[in-house]
């Protein structure tokens, strides 16, 4: 039986990845500070531990694994990474996790390690035009990410590739572009735009307004979780080390995104634009490289993923309303 270790298995992408690896017949160990928030883990074994501690990393790798997926990170959406208030934690926590995990894998002679970098590592100067952002893999330098989160990702992807060159490892590096779907963070400050807007629309009274940070003309692309998992596993098992984008090429404005969700919810609402952390003006995935090297690229329309995500978030909102009403009674 093949085996896999998933670091960050209590998080959004990690918990979905564990499910898929189990579906494929793997024995799976998860590690995280916490269990998944919205469903039981599908992992065979789950270690609650802090991967900033090198001894926890070594203990998690007390056996051989065919595949290791390193997704653990201190991360969040624009409201977490662009305010500046979390910069020291983000850099310190995530860098320690990556340094420790890679060292532990190397010591145990584990070769195949997947690392989840981010589109946030691309230079801000190529993402000023909302209609024509540039995120080709070879456009990373001169480096100028717009957040410390992006700088840490850039450092860590270089670290994984250096271990390939100097220690004969076979790490694989992907640059994810804004992943969304059910069982992702939808409130609390770390949620990203798709979840935040689904929540606001679900909470809004008919005929009222939702608040949106910025003028709504900033652009992004959003990738549904199943496509992210497919690309992650394909890359990990391929002969290509990356870095490679895993993202959607369907670029929309944040206003468009909100309107798509309102259509799905059948709830036409106004939009009030307010100041907030906005990040780069435009971002989209470029998928020529993934198509060429993996013979595959994400192709699912955004609306399909939103149709699966909105009802899940609306149900969370309803559940919370029920809890609050019972508490007030
Ligand atoms: P997430 O926050 O849901 O999951 C990350 C998990 O890491 C969390 O469960 C957290 O508890 C865990 N973690 C944090 N610090 C830890 C520590 N010290 N020890 C053990 N576990 C720790 O995030 P996600 O959306 O699932 O993202 C997974 C990975 O993909 C991250 O590396 C993230 O930076 C990257 N990424 C995600 C997106 C996205 O849109 N979701 C985009 C680009 C990159
Ligand atoms: N989160 C959020 N909440 N964003 C909003 C909101 C809101 O209520 N209203 C408008 N926005 C805008 C943000 O200001 C930003 O311009 C845009 O929607 C997208 O925000 P996010 O989805 O939070 O983040 P991001 O796309 O800037 O960055 C995300 O993607 C990266 C990969 O592409 C983050 O999740 C990063 O952690 C990730 O690496």
PDB file of C-alpha atoms in Angstrom, residues 25-327:
ATOM      1  CA  UNK A  25      -6.072   3.738  -1.729  1.00  0.00           C
ATOM      2  CA  UNK A  26      -3.182   5.412   0.116  1.00  0.00           C
ATOM      3  CA  UNK A  27      -2.381   5.046   3.795  1.00  0.00           C
ATOM      4  CA  UNK A  28      -2.382   8.691   4.917  1.00  0.00           C
ATOM      5  CA  UNK A  29      -0.975  10.475   7.940  1.00  0.00           C
ATOM      6  CA  UNK A  30      -2.015  14.083   8.537  1.00  0.00           C
ATOM      7  CA  UNK A  31      -0.229  16.653  10.713  1.00  0.00           C
ATOM      8  CA  UNK A  32      -1.557  20.002  11.817  1.00  0.00           C
ATOM      9  CA  UNK A  33      -2.065  22.253  14.829  1.00  0.00           C
ATOM     10  CA  UNK A  34      -5.752  21.330  14.636  1.00  0.00           C
ATOM     11  CA  UNK A  35      -8.212  18.825  13.168  1.00  0.00           C
ATOM     12  CA  UNK A  36     -10.253  19.917  10.131  1.00  0.00           C
ATOM     13  CA  UNK A  37     -12.929  22.358  11.248  1.00  0.00           C
ATOM     14  CA  UNK A  38     -15.869  21.242   9.122  1.00  0.00           C
ATOM     15  CA  UNK A  39     -15.632  17.455   8.740  1.00  0.00           C
ATOM     16  CA  UNK A  40     -13.918  14.438  10.276  1.00  0.00           C
ATOM     17  CA  UNK A  41     -10.460  13.873   8.841  1.00  0.00           C
ATOM     18  CA  UNK A  42     -10.228  11.004   6.371  1.00  0.00           C
ATOM     19  CA  UNK A  43      -6.612  10.316   7.426  1.00  0.00           C
ATOM     20  CA  UNK A  44      -5.644   6.945   8.918  1.00  0.00           C
ATOM     21  CA  UNK A  45      -3.447   8.671  11.455  1.00  0.00           C
ATOM     22  CA  UNK A  46      -3.478  12.325  12.544  1.00  0.00           C
ATOM     23  CA  UNK A  47      -0.775  14.005  14.599  1.00  0.00           C
ATOM     24  CA  UNK A  48      -1.655  17.217  16.385  1.00  0.00           C
ATOM     25  CA  UNK A  49       1.689  18.995  16.415  1.00  0.00           C
ATOM     26  CA  UNK A  50       3.536  22.224  15.707  1.00  0.00           C
ATOM     27  CA  UNK A  51       5.767  21.884  12.650  1.00  0.00           C
ATOM     28  CA  UNK A  52       7.832  24.884  13.775  1.00  0.00           C
ATOM     29  CA  UNK A  53       9.352  22.369  16.170  1.00  0.00           C
ATOM     30  CA  UNK A  54      11.995  20.219  14.401  1.00  0.00           C
ATOM     31  CA  UNK A  55      11.318  17.301  16.773  1.00  0.00           C
ATOM     32  CA  UNK A  56       7.658  17.246  15.720  1.00  0.00           C
ATOM     33  CA  UNK A  57       8.759  17.160  12.064  1.00  0.00           C
ATOM     34  CA  UNK A  58      11.079  14.244  12.735  1.00  0.00           C
ATOM     35  CA  UNK A  59       8.420  12.381  14.718  1.00  0.00           C
ATOM     36  CA  UNK A  60       5.929  12.844  11.879  1.00  0.00           C
ATOM     37  CA  UNK A  61       8.402  11.167   9.524  1.00  0.00           C
ATOM     38  CA  UNK A  62       9.172   8.090  11.612  1.00  0.00           C
ATOM     39  CA  UNK A  63       8.516   5.863   8.606  1.00  0.00           C
ATOM     40  CA  UNK A  64       9.024   5.965   4.844  1.00  0.00           C
ATOM     41  CA  UNK A  65       6.403   7.834   2.793  1.00  0.00           C
ATOM     42  CA  UNK A  66       6.001   7.580  -0.971  1.00  0.00           C
ATOM     43  CA  UNK A  67       4.739  11.159  -1.132  1.00  0.00           C
ATOM     44  CA  UNK A  68       4.946  14.123   1.254  1.00  0.00           C
ATOM     45  CA  UNK A  69       2.717  17.172   0.728  1.00  0.00           C
ATOM     46  CA  UNK A  70       3.820  20.314   2.598  1.00  0.00           C
ATOM     47  CA  UNK A  71       0.801  22.649   2.782  1.00  0.00           C
ATOM     48  CA  UNK A  72       1.142  23.934   6.348  1.00  0.00           C
ATOM     49  CA  UNK A  73       1.556  27.712   6.483  1.00  0.00           C
ATOM     50  CA  UNK A  74       0.496  30.813   8.351  1.00  0.00           C
ATOM     51  CA  UNK A  75      -1.802  32.227   5.692  1.00  0.00           C
ATOM     52  CA  UNK A  76      -5.044  33.989   4.872  1.00  0.00           C
ATOM     53  CA  UNK A  77      -6.770  36.228   2.354  1.00  0.00           C
ATOM     54  CA  UNK A  78      -6.223  39.945   1.727  1.00  0.00           C
ATOM     55  CA  UNK A  79      -7.588  40.831   5.192  1.00  0.00           C
ATOM     56  CA  UNK A  80      -4.761  38.827   6.777  1.00  0.00           C
ATOM     57  CA  UNK A  81      -1.730  39.192   4.505  1.00  0.00           C
ATOM     58  CA  UNK A  82      -2.030  42.801   3.304  1.00  0.00           C
ATOM     59  CA  UNK A  83      -2.665  44.668   6.551  1.00  0.00           C
ATOM     60  CA  UNK A  84       0.985  44.464   7.656  1.00  0.00           C
ATOM     61  CA  UNK A  85      -0.016  43.444  11.185  1.00  0.00           C
ATOM     62  CA  UNK A  86       0.813  39.745  10.712  1.00  0.00           C
ATOM     63  CA  UNK A  87       4.022  40.077   8.692  1.00  0.00           C
ATOM     64  CA  UNK A  88       6.472  38.846  11.347  1.00  0.00           C
ATOM     65  CA  UNK A  89       4.324  35.824  12.231  1.00  0.00           C
ATOM     66  CA  UNK A  90       3.704  34.894   8.614  1.00  0.00           C
ATOM     67  CA  UNK A  91       7.398  34.967   7.669  1.00  0.00           C
ATOM     68  CA  UNK A  92       8.704  33.401  10.866  1.00  0.00           C
ATOM     69  CA  UNK A  93       6.122  30.630  11.211  1.00  0.00           C
ATOM     70  CA  UNK A  94       6.023  29.519   7.592  1.00  0.00           C
ATOM     71  CA  UNK A  95       9.799  29.684   7.045  1.00  0.00           C
ATOM     72  CA  UNK A  96      10.404  27.570  10.159  1.00  0.00           C
ATOM     73  CA  UNK A  97       7.887  24.960   9.007  1.00  0.00           C
ATOM     74  CA  UNK A  98       9.551  24.701   5.595  1.00  0.00           C
ATOM     75  CA  UNK A  99      13.119  24.603   6.953  1.00  0.00           C
ATOM     76  CA  UNK A 100      12.243  21.899   9.480  1.00  0.00           C
ATOM     77  CA  UNK A 101      10.133  19.754   7.181  1.00  0.00           C
ATOM     78  CA  UNK A 102      12.647  19.731   4.384  1.00  0.00           C
ATOM     79  CA  UNK A 103      15.493  18.851   6.737  1.00  0.00           C
ATOM     80  CA  UNK A 104      13.438  16.029   8.279  1.00  0.00           C
ATOM     81  CA  UNK A 105      12.539  14.634   4.833  1.00  0.00           C
ATOM     82  CA  UNK A 106      16.167  14.801   3.730  1.00  0.00           C
ATOM     83  CA  UNK A 107      17.376  13.036   6.905  1.00  0.00           C
ATOM     84  CA  UNK A 108      14.840  10.217   6.359  1.00  0.00           C
ATOM     85  CA  UNK A 109      15.828   9.938   2.703  1.00  0.00           C
ATOM     86  CA  UNK A 110      12.364  10.921   1.470  1.00  0.00           C
ATOM     87  CA  UNK A 111      12.697  12.305  -2.030  1.00  0.00           C
ATOM     88  CA  UNK A 112       9.283  13.309  -3.336  1.00  0.00           C
ATOM     89  CA  UNK A 113       7.953  16.393  -1.506  1.00  0.00           C
ATOM     90  CA  UNK A 114       5.272  18.725  -2.852  1.00  0.00           C
ATOM     91  CA  UNK A 115       5.414  22.386  -1.796  1.00  0.00           C
ATOM     92  CA  UNK A 116       2.526  24.852  -2.150  1.00  0.00           C
ATOM     93  CA  UNK A 117       3.850  28.263  -3.128  1.00  0.00           C
ATOM     94  CA  UNK A 118       1.575  31.115  -4.152  1.00  0.00           C
ATOM     95  CA  UNK A 119       0.935  33.563  -6.983  1.00  0.00           C
ATOM     96  CA  UNK A 120       1.678  36.186  -4.304  1.00  0.00           C
ATOM     97  CA  UNK A 121       5.393  35.654  -5.059  1.00  0.00           C
ATOM     98  CA  UNK A 122       5.071  37.372  -8.484  1.00  0.00           C
ATOM     99  CA  UNK A 123       6.352  40.954  -8.812  1.00  0.00           C
ATOM    100  CA  UNK A 124       3.853  43.671  -7.968  1.00  0.00           C
ATOM    101  CA  UNK A 125       5.071  45.748 -10.955  1.00  0.00           C
ATOM    102  CA  UNK A 126       3.600  43.149 -13.364  1.00  0.00           C
ATOM    103  CA  UNK A 127       0.192  43.239 -11.692  1.00  0.00           C
ATOM    104  CA  UNK A 128      -0.716  46.916 -11.932  1.00  0.00           C
ATOM    105  CA  UNK A 129      -2.872  46.668 -15.077  1.00  0.00           C
ATOM    106  CA  UNK A 130      -6.144  44.903 -14.175  1.00  0.00           C
ATOM    107  CA  UNK A 131      -6.717  43.868 -17.805  1.00  0.00           C
ATOM    108  CA  UNK A 132      -3.274  42.475 -18.451  1.00  0.00           C
ATOM    109  CA  UNK A 133      -1.489  41.103 -15.395  1.00  0.00           C
ATOM    110  CA  UNK A 134       1.614  39.018 -16.018  1.00  0.00           C
ATOM    111  CA  UNK A 135       2.277  35.868 -13.996  1.00  0.00           C
ATOM    112  CA  UNK A 136       4.236  33.664 -16.378  1.00  0.00           C
ATOM    113  CA  UNK A 137       6.526  31.406 -14.358  1.00  0.00           C
ATOM    114  CA  UNK A 138       9.641  33.028 -15.817  1.00  0.00           C
ATOM    115  CA  UNK A 139       8.491  36.535 -14.817  1.00  0.00           C
ATOM    116  CA  UNK A 140       9.408  36.056 -11.131  1.00  0.00           C
ATOM    117  CA  UNK A 141      12.577  38.187 -11.314  1.00  0.00           C
ATOM    118  CA  UNK A 142      13.599  40.887 -10.510  1.00  0.00           C
ATOM    119  CA  UNK A 143      11.667  39.832  -7.433  1.00  0.00           C
ATOM    120  CA  UNK A 144       9.189  42.309  -5.939  1.00  0.00           C
ATOM    121  CA  UNK A 145       6.278  40.513  -4.233  1.00  0.00           C
ATOM    122  CA  UNK A 146       3.719  42.896  -2.753  1.00  0.00           C
ATOM    123  CA  UNK A 147       3.580  41.141   0.640  1.00  0.00           C
ATOM    124  CA  UNK A 148       5.901  39.480   3.148  1.00  0.00           C
ATOM    125  CA  UNK A 149       3.767  36.364   2.611  1.00  0.00           C
ATOM    126  CA  UNK A 150       4.921  36.404  -1.029  1.00  0.00           C
ATOM    127  CA  UNK A 151       8.580  36.897  -0.046  1.00  0.00           C
ATOM    128  CA  UNK A 152       8.468  33.904   2.277  1.00  0.00           C
ATOM    129  CA  UNK A 153       6.928  31.798  -0.507  1.00  0.00           C
ATOM    130  CA  UNK A 154       9.675  32.862  -2.897  1.00  0.00           C
ATOM    131  CA  UNK A 155      12.391  32.034  -0.352  1.00  0.00           C
ATOM    132  CA  UNK A 156      10.852  28.653   0.399  1.00  0.00           C
ATOM    133  CA  UNK A 157      10.379  27.619  -3.219  1.00  0.00           C
ATOM    134  CA  UNK A 158      14.075  28.353  -3.756  1.00  0.00           C
ATOM    135  CA  UNK A 159      14.873  26.290  -0.651  1.00  0.00           C
ATOM    136  CA  UNK A 160      13.006  23.219  -1.996  1.00  0.00           C
ATOM    137  CA  UNK A 161      14.688  23.520  -5.394  1.00  0.00           C
ATOM    138  CA  UNK A 162      18.115  23.935  -3.742  1.00  0.00           C
ATOM    139  CA  UNK A 163      17.564  20.623  -1.896  1.00  0.00           C
ATOM    140  CA  UNK A 164      16.829  19.040  -5.290  1.00  0.00           C
ATOM    141  CA  UNK A 165      20.118  20.310  -6.695  1.00  0.00           C
ATOM    142  CA  UNK A 166      22.367  19.697  -3.689  1.00  0.00           C
ATOM    143  CA  UNK A 167      20.782  16.676  -1.987  1.00  0.00           C
ATOM    144  CA  UNK A 168      19.252  14.677  -4.834  1.00  0.00           C
ATOM    145  CA  UNK A 169      15.691  15.310  -3.677  1.00  0.00           C
ATOM    146  CA  UNK A 170      12.716  15.417  -6.065  1.00  0.00           C
ATOM    147  CA  UNK A 171      10.646  18.292  -4.657  1.00  0.00           C
ATOM    148  CA  UNK A 172       7.781  19.667  -6.728  1.00  0.00           C
ATOM    149  CA  UNK A 173       6.718  23.314  -6.459  1.00  0.00           C
ATOM    150  CA  UNK A 174       3.333  24.754  -7.463  1.00  0.00           C
ATOM    151  CA  UNK A 175       2.194  28.371  -7.360  1.00  0.00           C
ATOM    152  CA  UNK A 176      -1.475  28.278  -6.384  1.00  0.00           C
ATOM    153  CA  UNK A 177      -3.809  31.050  -7.534  1.00  0.00           C
ATOM    154  CA  UNK A 178      -6.667  31.736  -5.082  1.00  0.00           C
ATOM    155  CA  UNK A 179      -8.305  28.376  -4.344  1.00  0.00           C
ATOM    156  CA  UNK A 180     -11.926  28.193  -3.165  1.00  0.00           C
ATOM    157  CA  UNK A 181     -14.630  25.663  -2.356  1.00  0.00           C
ATOM    158  CA  UNK A 182     -16.694  24.073   0.403  1.00  0.00           C
ATOM    159  CA  UNK A 183     -15.033  23.492   3.791  1.00  0.00           C
ATOM    160  CA  UNK A 184     -12.755  26.519   3.376  1.00  0.00           C
ATOM    161  CA  UNK A 185     -12.438  29.371   5.868  1.00  0.00           C
ATOM    162  CA  UNK A 186     -15.534  31.565   5.416  1.00  0.00           C
ATOM    163  CA  UNK A 187     -15.353  33.955   8.393  1.00  0.00           C
ATOM    164  CA  UNK A 188     -12.964  35.221  11.052  1.00  0.00           C
ATOM    165  CA  UNK A 189     -10.565  37.417   9.027  1.00  0.00           C
ATOM    166  CA  UNK A 190      -8.568  34.833   7.045  1.00  0.00           C
ATOM    167  CA  UNK A 191     -11.272  34.137   4.446  1.00  0.00           C
ATOM    168  CA  UNK A 192     -10.629  35.021   0.800  1.00  0.00           C
ATOM    169  CA  UNK A 193     -12.896  36.966  -1.533  1.00  0.00           C
ATOM    170  CA  UNK A 194     -15.094  34.092  -2.859  1.00  0.00           C
ATOM    171  CA  UNK A 195     -15.936  32.878   0.666  1.00  0.00           C
ATOM    172  CA  UNK A 196     -16.256  36.401   2.079  1.00  0.00           C
ATOM    173  CA  UNK A 197     -18.653  37.475  -0.669  1.00  0.00           C
ATOM    174  CA  UNK A 198     -20.703  34.260  -0.412  1.00  0.00           C
ATOM    175  CA  UNK A 199     -21.021  34.904   3.332  1.00  0.00           C
ATOM    176  CA  UNK A 200     -21.978  38.561   2.910  1.00  0.00           C
ATOM    177  CA  UNK A 201     -24.568  37.704   0.263  1.00  0.00           C
ATOM    178  CA  UNK A 202     -26.022  34.888   2.364  1.00  0.00           C
ATOM    179  CA  UNK A 203     -26.239  37.201   5.395  1.00  0.00           C
ATOM    180  CA  UNK A 204     -27.741  40.192   3.537  1.00  0.00           C
ATOM    181  CA  UNK A 205     -31.417  41.115   3.774  1.00  0.00           C
ATOM    182  CA  UNK A 206     -33.151  41.096   0.357  1.00  0.00           C
ATOM    183  CA  UNK A 207     -32.800  44.492  -1.323  1.00  0.00           C
ATOM    184  CA  UNK A 208     -29.914  45.608   0.905  1.00  0.00           C
ATOM    185  CA  UNK A 209     -26.201  46.130   0.141  1.00  0.00           C
ATOM    186  CA  UNK A 210     -23.007  44.202   0.757  1.00  0.00           C
ATOM    187  CA  UNK A 211     -19.679  45.834   1.542  1.00  0.00           C
ATOM    188  CA  UNK A 212     -16.703  45.268  -0.739  1.00  0.00           C
ATOM    189  CA  UNK A 213     -13.098  46.386  -0.248  1.00  0.00           C
ATOM    190  CA  UNK A 214     -11.852  48.693  -2.987  1.00  0.00           C
ATOM    191  CA  UNK A 215     -13.673  49.784  -6.146  1.00  0.00           C
ATOM    192  CA  UNK A 216     -14.361  46.187  -7.218  1.00  0.00           C
ATOM    193  CA  UNK A 217     -12.512  46.699 -10.512  1.00  0.00           C
ATOM    194  CA  UNK A 218      -9.448  44.775  -9.286  1.00  0.00           C
ATOM    195  CA  UNK A 219      -9.163  41.433 -11.104  1.00  0.00           C
ATOM    196  CA  UNK A 220      -8.386  37.884  -9.969  1.00  0.00           C
ATOM    197  CA  UNK A 221      -8.929  34.305 -11.054  1.00  0.00           C
ATOM    198  CA  UNK A 222     -10.274  31.653  -8.689  1.00  0.00           C
ATOM    199  CA  UNK A 223      -9.700  27.912  -8.863  1.00  0.00           C
ATOM    200  CA  UNK A 224     -12.120  25.322  -7.513  1.00  0.00           C
ATOM    201  CA  UNK A 225     -10.625  22.942  -4.946  1.00  0.00           C
ATOM    202  CA  UNK A 226     -11.095  19.725  -6.989  1.00  0.00           C
ATOM    203  CA  UNK A 227      -9.035  21.162  -9.832  1.00  0.00           C
ATOM    204  CA  UNK A 228      -6.348  22.257  -7.377  1.00  0.00           C
ATOM    205  CA  UNK A 229      -6.127  18.739  -5.933  1.00  0.00           C
ATOM    206  CA  UNK A 230      -5.948  17.211  -9.407  1.00  0.00           C
ATOM    207  CA  UNK A 231      -3.083  19.522 -10.436  1.00  0.00           C
ATOM    208  CA  UNK A 232      -1.260  18.985  -7.141  1.00  0.00           C
ATOM    209  CA  UNK A 233      -1.231  15.197  -7.458  1.00  0.00           C
ATOM    210  CA  UNK A 234      -0.388  15.280 -11.170  1.00  0.00           C
ATOM    211  CA  UNK A 235       2.597  17.558 -10.524  1.00  0.00           C
ATOM    212  CA  UNK A 236       3.812  15.531  -7.545  1.00  0.00           C
ATOM    213  CA  UNK A 237       3.912  12.328  -9.609  1.00  0.00           C
ATOM    214  CA  UNK A 238       5.384  13.969 -12.716  1.00  0.00           C
ATOM    215  CA  UNK A 239       9.013  14.358 -13.768  1.00  0.00           C
ATOM    216  CA  UNK A 240       8.667  18.182 -13.679  1.00  0.00           C
ATOM    217  CA  UNK A 241       9.904  20.017 -10.572  1.00  0.00           C
ATOM    218  CA  UNK A 242       8.244  23.362 -11.392  1.00  0.00           C
ATOM    219  CA  UNK A 243       7.641  25.995 -10.198  1.00  0.00           C
ATOM    220  CA  UNK A 244       4.387  25.968 -12.120  1.00  0.00           C
ATOM    221  CA  UNK A 245       1.113  27.867 -11.812  1.00  0.00           C
ATOM    222  CA  UNK A 246      -1.936  25.949 -10.633  1.00  0.00           C
ATOM    223  CA  UNK A 247      -4.745  28.394 -11.238  1.00  0.00           C
ATOM    224  CA  UNK A 248      -7.667  29.343 -13.413  1.00  0.00           C
ATOM    225  CA  UNK A 249      -7.277  31.533 -16.508  1.00  0.00           C
ATOM    226  CA  UNK A 250     -10.840  32.888 -16.132  1.00  0.00           C
ATOM    227  CA  UNK A 251     -10.076  36.401 -14.919  1.00  0.00           C
ATOM    228  CA  UNK A 252     -12.951  38.388 -13.409  1.00  0.00           C
ATOM    229  CA  UNK A 253     -13.315  41.650 -11.521  1.00  0.00           C
ATOM    230  CA  UNK A 254     -14.375  41.374  -7.884  1.00  0.00           C
ATOM    231  CA  UNK A 255     -17.595  43.156  -8.923  1.00  0.00           C
ATOM    232  CA  UNK A 256     -18.175  40.362 -11.497  1.00  0.00           C
ATOM    233  CA  UNK A 257     -17.492  37.750  -8.834  1.00  0.00           C
ATOM    234  CA  UNK A 258     -20.089  39.293  -6.513  1.00  0.00           C
ATOM    235  CA  UNK A 259     -22.669  39.455  -9.301  1.00  0.00           C
ATOM    236  CA  UNK A 260     -22.089  35.808 -10.219  1.00  0.00           C
ATOM    237  CA  UNK A 261     -22.703  34.805  -6.602  1.00  0.00           C
ATOM    238  CA  UNK A 262     -25.825  37.004  -6.400  1.00  0.00           C
ATOM    239  CA  UNK A 263     -27.177  35.251  -9.526  1.00  0.00           C
ATOM    240  CA  UNK A 264     -26.569  31.831  -7.981  1.00  0.00           C
ATOM    241  CA  UNK A 265     -28.189  32.964  -4.732  1.00  0.00           C
ATOM    242  CA  UNK A 266     -31.042  34.596  -6.698  1.00  0.00           C
ATOM    243  CA  UNK A 267     -30.473  37.667  -4.516  1.00  0.00           C
ATOM    244  CA  UNK A 268     -29.902  40.945  -6.392  1.00  0.00           C
ATOM    245  CA  UNK A 269     -28.132  43.285  -3.924  1.00  0.00           C
ATOM    246  CA  UNK A 270     -26.339  46.617  -4.037  1.00  0.00           C
ATOM    247  CA  UNK A 271     -22.578  46.897  -3.539  1.00  0.00           C
ATOM    248  CA  UNK A 272     -21.062  49.508  -1.218  1.00  0.00           C
ATOM    249  CA  UNK A 273     -17.371  50.026  -1.906  1.00  0.00           C
ATOM    250  CA  UNK A 274     -15.342  50.700   1.220  1.00  0.00           C
ATOM    251  CA  UNK A 275     -11.624  51.142   1.916  1.00  0.00           C
ATOM    252  CA  UNK A 276      -9.834  47.910   2.794  1.00  0.00           C
ATOM    253  CA  UNK A 277      -6.765  45.808   2.021  1.00  0.00           C
ATOM    254  CA  UNK A 278      -6.827  45.321  -1.753  1.00  0.00           C
ATOM    255  CA  UNK A 279      -3.433  43.913  -2.801  1.00  0.00           C
ATOM    256  CA  UNK A 280      -2.403  43.902  -6.446  1.00  0.00           C
ATOM    257  CA  UNK A 281      -4.658  45.527  -9.036  1.00  0.00           C
ATOM    258  CA  UNK A 282      -4.836  42.504 -11.321  1.00  0.00           C
ATOM    259  CA  UNK A 283      -3.904  38.827 -11.220  1.00  0.00           C
ATOM    260  CA  UNK A 284      -4.627  35.874 -13.480  1.00  0.00           C
ATOM    261  CA  UNK A 285      -3.014  32.490 -14.021  1.00  0.00           C
ATOM    262  CA  UNK A 286      -1.049  31.727 -17.198  1.00  0.00           C
ATOM    263  CA  UNK A 287      -1.265  28.039 -17.979  1.00  0.00           C
ATOM    264  CA  UNK A 288       0.975  27.481 -21.000  1.00  0.00           C
ATOM    265  CA  UNK A 289       3.667  25.798 -18.895  1.00  0.00           C
ATOM    266  CA  UNK A 290       1.397  23.408 -16.993  1.00  0.00           C
ATOM    267  CA  UNK A 291      -0.321  22.443 -20.255  1.00  0.00           C
ATOM    268  CA  UNK A 292       3.024  21.731 -21.888  1.00  0.00           C
ATOM    269  CA  UNK A 293       4.645  19.837 -18.995  1.00  0.00           C
ATOM    270  CA  UNK A 294       1.670  17.990 -17.482  1.00  0.00           C
ATOM    271  CA  UNK A 295      -0.597  17.786 -20.540  1.00  0.00           C
ATOM    272  CA  UNK A 296      -3.401  19.239 -18.427  1.00  0.00           C
ATOM    273  CA  UNK A 297      -4.637  22.588 -17.147  1.00  0.00           C
ATOM    274  CA  UNK A 298      -7.650  23.604 -15.075  1.00  0.00           C
ATOM    275  CA  UNK A 299     -10.653  24.172 -17.332  1.00  0.00           C
ATOM    276  CA  UNK A 300     -13.742  24.282 -15.111  1.00  0.00           C
ATOM    277  CA  UNK A 301     -15.795  27.491 -15.399  1.00  0.00           C
ATOM    278  CA  UNK A 302     -15.804  29.640 -12.244  1.00  0.00           C
ATOM    279  CA  UNK A 303     -19.618  29.582 -12.075  1.00  0.00           C
ATOM    280  CA  UNK A 304     -19.639  25.793 -11.618  1.00  0.00           C
ATOM    281  CA  UNK A 305     -17.382  25.938  -8.564  1.00  0.00           C
ATOM    282  CA  UNK A 306     -19.396  28.823  -7.132  1.00  0.00           C
ATOM    283  CA  UNK A 307     -22.604  26.806  -7.588  1.00  0.00           C
ATOM    284  CA  UNK A 308     -21.105  24.150  -5.301  1.00  0.00           C
ATOM    285  CA  UNK A 309     -19.611  26.607  -2.810  1.00  0.00           C
ATOM    286  CA  UNK A 310     -22.438  29.103  -2.214  1.00  0.00           C
ATOM    287  CA  UNK A 311     -24.949  26.563  -0.812  1.00  0.00           C
ATOM    288  CA  UNK A 312     -22.323  25.239   1.604  1.00  0.00           C
ATOM    289  CA  UNK A 313     -21.525  28.737   2.936  1.00  0.00           C
ATOM    290  CA  UNK A 314     -25.216  29.701   3.044  1.00  0.00           C
ATOM    291  CA  UNK A 315     -25.786  26.582   5.183  1.00  0.00           C
ATOM    292  CA  UNK A 316     -22.973  27.634   7.573  1.00  0.00           C
ATOM    293  CA  UNK A 317     -24.556  31.089   7.868  1.00  0.00           C
ATOM    294  CA  UNK A 318     -27.962  29.539   8.619  1.00  0.00           C
ATOM    295  CA  UNK A 319     -26.459  27.177  11.191  1.00  0.00           C
ATOM    296  CA  UNK A 320     -24.732  30.081  12.928  1.00  0.00           C
ATOM    297  CA  UNK A 321     -27.960  32.114  12.935  1.00  0.00           C
ATOM    298  CA  UNK A 322     -29.722  29.171  14.573  1.00  0.00           C
ATOM    299  CA  UNK A 323     -27.007  28.861  17.240  1.00  0.00           C
ATOM    300  CA  UNK A 324     -27.128  32.599  17.973  1.00  0.00           C
ATOM    301  CA  UNK A 325     -30.934  32.575  18.192  1.00  0.00           C
ATOM    302  CA  UNK A 326     -30.873  29.616  20.617  1.00  0.00           C
ATOM    303  CA  UNK A 327     -28.188  31.344  22.722  1.00  0.00           C
TER     304      UNK A 327
END
